[in-house]
mmCIF file of C-alpha atoms in Angstrom:
data_model
loop_
_atom_site.group_PDB
_atom_site.id
_atom_site.type_symbol
_atom_site.label_atom_id
_atom_site.label_comp_id
_atom_site.label_asym_id
_atom_site.label_seq_id
_atom_site.Cartn_x
_atom_site.Cartn_y
_atom_site.Cartn_z
ATOM 1 C CA SER A 1 19.603 -20.255 26.096
ATOM 2 C CA TRP A 2 15.973 -21.273 26.422
ATOM 3 C CA TYR A 3 13.379 -23.428 24.685
ATOM 4 C CA VAL A 4 10.239 -22.473 22.719
ATOM 5 C CA ASP A 5 8.034 -25.340 21.488
ATOM 6 C CA GLY A 6 10.970 -27.740 21.868
ATOM 7 C CA ARG A 7 13.352 -25.570 19.851
ATOM 8 C CA GLN A 8 16.433 -24.033 21.528
ATOM 9 C CA ARG A 9 16.926 -20.304 21.259
ATOM 10 C CA LYS A 10 20.064 -18.336 22.135
ATOM 11 C CA LYS A 11 20.868 -14.860 22.884
ATOM 12 C CA LYS A 12 24.020 -12.962 23.760
ATOM 13 C CA ILE A 13 23.497 -10.749 26.801
ATOM 14 C CA GLY A 14 27.048 -9.718 27.636
ATOM 15 C CA PRO A 15 29.727 -10.301 30.280
ATOM 16 C CA SER A 16 27.392 -10.107 33.238
ATOM 17 C CA LYS A 17 25.876 -13.280 34.532
ATOM 18 C CA ARG A 18 23.402 -11.458 36.584
ATOM 19 C CA ALA A 19 22.026 -9.808 33.469
ATOM 20 C CA ALA A 20 21.727 -13.159 31.857
ATOM 21 C CA GLU A 21 19.845 -14.494 34.907
ATOM 22 C CA LEU A 22 17.377 -11.547 34.850
ATOM 23 C CA PHE A 23 16.810 -12.111 31.123
ATOM 24 C CA LEU A 24 15.943 -15.787 31.847
ATOM 25 C CA LYS A 25 13.757 -14.870 34.592
ATOM 26 C CA ASP A 26 11.825 -12.383 32.412
ATOM 27 C CA ILE A 27 11.406 -15.181 29.852
ATOM 28 C CA ASP A 28 9.782 -17.304 32.599
ATOM 29 C CA LEU A 29 7.466 -14.475 33.591
ATOM 30 C CA LYS A 30 6.349 -14.005 29.917
ATOM 31 C CA ARG A 31 5.862 -17.790 29.490
ATOM 32 C CA VAL A 32 3.491 -17.848 32.532
ATOM 33 C CA ARG A 33 1.596 -14.849 30.912
ATOM 34 C CA GLY A 34 1.442 -16.462 27.608
ATOM 35 C CA GLU A 35 3.630 -13.678 26.132
ATOM 36 C CA LEU A 36 6.715 -15.690 25.323
ATOM 37 C CA LEU A 37 6.507 -14.973 21.529
ATOM 38 C CA GLY A 38 6.879 -11.315 22.405
ATOM 39 C CA ILE A 39 10.460 -11.657 23.324
ATOM 40 C CA ARG A 40 11.459 -12.731 19.726
ATOM 41 C CA GLU A 41 13.597 -10.185 18.262
ATOM 42 C CA GLU A 42 12.689 -8.565 15.005
ATOM 43 C CA LYS A 43 15.156 -8.771 12.179
ATOM 44 C CA LYS A 44 16.739 -5.312 11.453
ATOM 45 C CA ILE A 45 16.101 -3.376 8.408
ATOM 46 C CA LEU A 46 16.145 0.258 7.425
ATOM 47 C CA PHE A 47 12.720 1.614 6.569
ATOM 48 C CA PRO A 48 13.942 2.684 3.025
ATOM 49 C CA LYS A 49 14.948 -0.911 2.328
ATOM 50 C CA LEU A 50 11.803 -2.159 3.696
ATOM 51 C CA ALA A 51 9.911 0.085 1.442
ATOM 52 C CA GLU A 52 11.923 -1.250 -1.533
ATOM 53 C CA LYS A 53 11.089 -4.779 -0.534
ATOM 54 C CA TYR A 54 7.420 -3.946 -0.323
ATOM 55 C CA VAL A 55 7.502 -2.316 -3.758
ATOM 56 C CA GLU A 56 9.056 -5.445 -5.227
ATOM 57 C CA TRP A 57 6.402 -7.625 -3.546
ATOM 58 C CA ALA A 58 3.577 -5.463 -4.607
ATOM 59 C CA SER A 59 4.523 -4.845 -8.158
ATOM 60 C CA GLY A 60 3.465 -8.219 -9.500
ATOM 61 C CA ARG A 61 0.144 -8.114 -7.433
ATOM 62 C CA LYS A 62 -1.257 -4.708 -8.011
ATOM 63 C CA ALA A 63 -2.346 -2.800 -11.059
ATOM 64 C CA GLU A 64 0.218 -0.547 -12.857
ATOM 65 C CA HIS A 65 -1.617 2.706 -11.825
ATOM 66 C CA SER A 66 -1.987 1.671 -8.285
ATOM 67 C CA MET A 67 1.665 1.005 -8.070
ATOM 68 C CA GLU A 68 2.354 4.482 -9.566
ATOM 69 C CA VAL A 69 0.323 6.112 -6.811
ATOM 70 C CA GLU A 70 1.879 3.909 -4.023
ATOM 71 C CA SER A 71 5.396 4.635 -5.310
ATOM 72 C CA SER A 72 4.907 8.322 -5.291
ATOM 73 C CA ALA A 73 3.754 8.134 -1.577
ATOM 74 C CA ILE A 74 6.517 5.684 -0.640
ATOM 75 C CA SER A 75 9.150 8.117 -1.968
ATOM 76 C CA ARG A 76 7.984 10.642 0.589
ATOM 77 C CA PHE A 77 7.958 7.963 3.440
ATOM 78 C CA THR A 78 11.599 7.016 2.819
ATOM 79 C CA GLU A 79 12.765 10.761 3.172
ATOM 80 C CA ALA A 80 10.734 11.053 6.381
ATOM 81 C CA PHE A 81 11.859 7.772 7.993
ATOM 82 C CA ASP A 82 15.540 7.123 7.356
ATOM 83 C CA CYS A 83 15.882 4.699 10.395
ATOM 84 C CA LEU A 84 15.223 1.153 11.297
ATOM 85 C CA ALA A 85 11.692 0.101 10.443
ATOM 86 C CA SER A 86 11.206 -1.386 13.947
ATOM 87 C CA LYS A 87 11.873 2.136 15.453
ATOM 88 C CA VAL A 88 8.989 3.881 13.636
ATOM 89 C CA THR A 89 6.246 4.509 16.006
ATOM 90 C CA GLN A 90 2.596 5.475 15.833
ATOM 91 C CA VAL A 91 3.593 9.006 17.176
ATOM 92 C CA ASP A 92 6.127 9.329 14.223
ATOM 93 C CA LEU A 93 3.533 8.360 11.651
ATOM 94 C CA GLU A 94 0.896 10.669 13.071
ATOM 95 C CA ARG A 95 3.307 13.483 13.147
ATOM 96 C CA PHE A 96 4.152 12.966 9.517
ATOM 97 C CA LEU A 97 0.565 12.736 8.404
ATOM 98 C CA THR A 98 -0.372 15.728 10.216
ATOM 99 C CA GLN A 99 2.327 17.821 8.589
ATOM 100 C CA ARG A 100 1.232 16.466 5.235
ATOM 101 C CA LEU A 101 -2.271 17.854 5.921
ATOM 102 C CA GLU A 102 -0.795 21.254 5.446
ATOM 103 C CA LYS A 103 -0.376 20.512 1.847
ATOM 104 C CA VAL A 104 -3.070 17.764 0.987
ATOM 105 C CA GLY A 105 -6.675 16.942 1.813
ATOM 106 C CA PRO A 106 -8.175 14.136 3.747
ATOM 107 C CA ALA A 107 -8.275 11.833 0.674
ATOM 108 C CA ARG A 108 -4.654 11.941 0.159
ATOM 109 C CA HIS A 109 -4.064 11.502 3.907
ATOM 110 C CA ASN A 110 -6.217 8.403 3.827
ATOM 111 C CA ARG A 111 -4.380 6.971 0.807
ATOM 112 C CA ASP A 112 -0.905 7.605 2.481
ATOM 113 C CA LEU A 113 -2.204 5.762 5.655
ATOM 114 C CA THR A 114 -3.360 2.919 3.664
ATOM 115 C CA VAL A 115 -0.055 2.484 1.978
ATOM 116 C CA LEU A 116 1.741 2.718 5.389
ATOM 117 C CA ARG A 117 -0.551 0.101 6.886
ATOM 118 C CA ALA A 118 0.252 -2.230 4.111
ATOM 119 C CA ILE A 119 4.044 -1.711 4.197
ATOM 120 C CA PHE A 120 4.115 -2.405 7.977
ATOM 121 C CA LYS A 121 1.607 -5.340 7.655
ATOM 122 C CA LYS A 122 4.238 -7.022 5.504
ATOM 123 C CA ALA A 123 6.967 -5.970 7.892
ATOM 124 C CA VAL A 124 5.281 -7.891 10.651
ATOM 125 C CA GLU A 125 4.783 -10.978 8.469
ATOM 126 C CA TRP A 126 8.425 -10.862 7.348
ATOM 127 C CA GLY A 127 9.653 -10.526 10.977
ATOM 128 C CA TYR A 128 10.958 -6.962 10.645
ATOM 129 C CA CYS A 129 8.470 -5.425 13.264
ATOM 130 C CA ARG A 130 6.543 -6.980 16.109
ATOM 131 C CA THR A 131 3.472 -4.638 15.608
ATOM 132 C CA ASN A 132 2.045 -2.555 12.915
ATOM 133 C CA PRO A 133 2.287 1.149 14.124
ATOM 134 C CA ALA A 134 -0.145 2.420 11.544
ATOM 135 C CA VAL A 135 -3.068 0.218 12.663
ATOM 136 C CA GLY A 136 -4.160 2.539 15.490
ATOM 137 C CA ILE A 137 -4.403 5.616 13.262
ATOM 138 C CA LYS A 138 -7.864 6.522 12.109
ATOM 139 C CA LYS A 139 -8.796 7.699 8.650
ATOM 140 C CA LEU A 140 -10.223 11.104 8.133
ATOM 141 C CA LYS A 141 -13.689 11.740 6.869
ATOM 142 C CA GLU A 142 -13.483 12.721 3.250
ATOM 143 C CA PRO A 143 -15.851 15.325 1.692
ATOM 144 C CA PRO A 144 -18.382 13.752 -0.830
ATOM 145 C CA GLY A 145 -16.972 13.724 -4.419
ATOM 146 C CA ARG A 146 -18.700 15.975 -7.117
ATOM 147 C CA VAL A 147 -20.483 14.016 -9.888
ATOM 148 C CA ARG A 148 -20.669 16.082 -13.132
ATOM 149 C CA TYR A 149 -21.216 15.021 -16.693
ATOM 150 C CA LEU A 150 -20.188 16.816 -19.880
ATOM 151 C CA ASP A 151 -23.095 17.954 -22.006
ATOM 152 C CA ASP A 152 -23.005 17.569 -25.786
ATOM 153 C CA GLU A 153 -21.655 21.099 -26.465
ATOM 154 C CA GLU A 154 -18.798 20.508 -23.929
ATOM 155 C CA ARG A 155 -17.991 17.047 -25.319
ATOM 156 C CA GLU A 156 -17.795 18.377 -28.746
ATOM 157 C CA LEU A 157 -15.654 21.324 -27.575
ATOM 158 C CA LEU A 158 -13.138 18.950 -25.743
ATOM 159 C CA LEU A 159 -12.854 16.626 -28.784
ATOM 160 C CA SER A 160 -12.282 19.616 -31.228
ATOM 161 C CA VAL A 161 -9.077 20.534 -29.499
ATOM 162 C CA CYS A 162 -7.643 16.995 -29.533
ATOM 163 C CA SER A 163 -5.193 15.704 -32.011
ATOM 164 C CA ASP A 164 -6.371 12.728 -34.196
ATOM 165 C CA ARG A 165 -4.654 10.235 -31.964
ATOM 166 C CA LEU A 166 -5.672 11.784 -28.692
ATOM 167 C CA ARG A 167 -9.322 12.237 -30.062
ATOM 168 C CA ARG A 168 -9.704 8.345 -30.203
ATOM 169 C CA VAL A 169 -8.442 8.018 -26.689
ATOM 170 C CA VAL A 170 -10.736 10.707 -25.381
ATOM 171 C CA GLU A 171 -13.671 9.236 -27.153
ATOM 172 C CA ILE A 172 -13.103 5.774 -25.454
ATOM 173 C CA VAL A 173 -12.917 7.416 -22.043
ATOM 174 C CA LEU A 174 -16.153 9.430 -22.610
ATOM 175 C CA ASP A 175 -17.933 6.384 -23.721
ATOM 176 C CA THR A 176 -16.650 3.961 -21.017
ATOM 177 C CA GLY A 177 -15.566 5.776 -17.922
ATOM 178 C CA LEU A 178 -12.267 3.778 -18.012
ATOM 179 C CA ARG A 179 -9.503 4.650 -15.522
ATOM 180 C CA ARG A 180 -6.233 5.913 -16.998
ATOM 181 C CA GLY A 181 -4.374 2.642 -16.066
ATOM 182 C CA GLU A 182 -7.120 0.507 -17.416
ATOM 183 C CA LEU A 183 -7.171 2.493 -20.781
ATOM 184 C CA LEU A 184 -3.557 2.371 -21.270
ATOM 185 C CA SER A 185 -3.136 -1.465 -20.628
ATOM 186 C CA LEU A 186 -5.930 -2.464 -23.035
ATOM 187 C CA THR A 187 -5.088 -5.169 -25.564
ATOM 188 C CA TRP A 188 -7.058 -6.466 -28.596
ATOM 189 C CA ARG A 189 -7.925 -9.669 -26.942
ATOM 190 C CA GLN A 190 -9.953 -7.565 -24.425
ATOM 191 C CA ILE A 191 -12.157 -6.239 -27.208
ATOM 192 C CA ASP A 192 -15.189 -8.444 -27.837
ATOM 193 C CA PHE A 193 -16.790 -7.164 -30.953
ATOM 194 C CA LYS A 194 -19.237 -10.230 -31.240
ATOM 195 C CA ASN A 195 -20.867 -9.489 -27.853
ATOM 196 C CA GLU A 196 -19.971 -5.784 -27.978
ATOM 197 C CA LEU A 197 -18.148 -5.779 -24.734
ATOM 198 C CA LEU A 198 -14.932 -4.356 -23.586
ATOM 199 C CA ARG A 199 -13.301 -6.552 -20.875
ATOM 200 C CA VAL A 200 -11.242 -4.929 -18.223
ATOM 201 C CA GLU A 201 -9.304 -7.822 -16.875
ATOM 202 C CA ARG A 202 -7.903 -6.225 -13.734
ATOM 203 C CA SER A 203 -9.839 -3.262 -12.375
ATOM 204 C CA LYS A 204 -8.832 -1.141 -9.381
ATOM 205 C CA ASN A 205 -10.315 -3.667 -6.918
ATOM 206 C CA GLY A 206 -8.458 -6.525 -8.772
ATOM 207 C CA GLU A 207 -11.731 -7.979 -10.268
ATOM 208 C CA ARG A 208 -12.669 -8.338 -13.946
ATOM 209 C CA ARG A 209 -15.598 -6.257 -15.330
ATOM 210 C CA ASP A 210 -17.280 -5.983 -18.588
ATOM 211 C CA ILE A 211 -18.244 -2.572 -20.175
ATOM 212 C CA PRO A 212 -20.886 -2.468 -22.954
ATOM 213 C CA MET A 213 -19.654 -0.905 -26.181
ATOM 214 C CA THR A 214 -21.387 2.114 -27.646
ATOM 215 C CA GLY A 215 -22.175 2.481 -31.357
#
């Protein structure tokens, strides 16, 4: 047993008194170097269970579409890391991401990395890991996206092959540039006919934005 900030801590070392003495000596050394908190043992949890807890935590805090994207990535992570979360290393993550590059591009690689960083950030906060193994991995440079608008002829051609119900949806997308998740979550209270505004209460970055209505 030893004390940290006046609180007693205990650890079972085994039948060897010598091993216990060496452990306490190591604690004293870390205390002198200011590393005492580093000896705290993380709670044990399998990575798939950690991922499940993360999804539960994030579901009420992120947009529905964002969670769909993250959940798809997380399902691949749980297949790759069926072990204790604390045992996953930066090397393991880099190996996984490198293998993924055989099938996906830099943009998907970066999104996967972002999700992994978020999961392990919560793991550190929750006491399951001492450090975040994804922090040291750099994002890849993404090619510039292509900006292209439909001309009038293409617009009419697209609308001509839509059913009546789908046509209304496509018209709103063409006029507003709404993302899929934003469109599907719209309610009537977000439609302000008086001021001719369509209010997106929770955009991709979590902020509200107003979109002017067309005629």
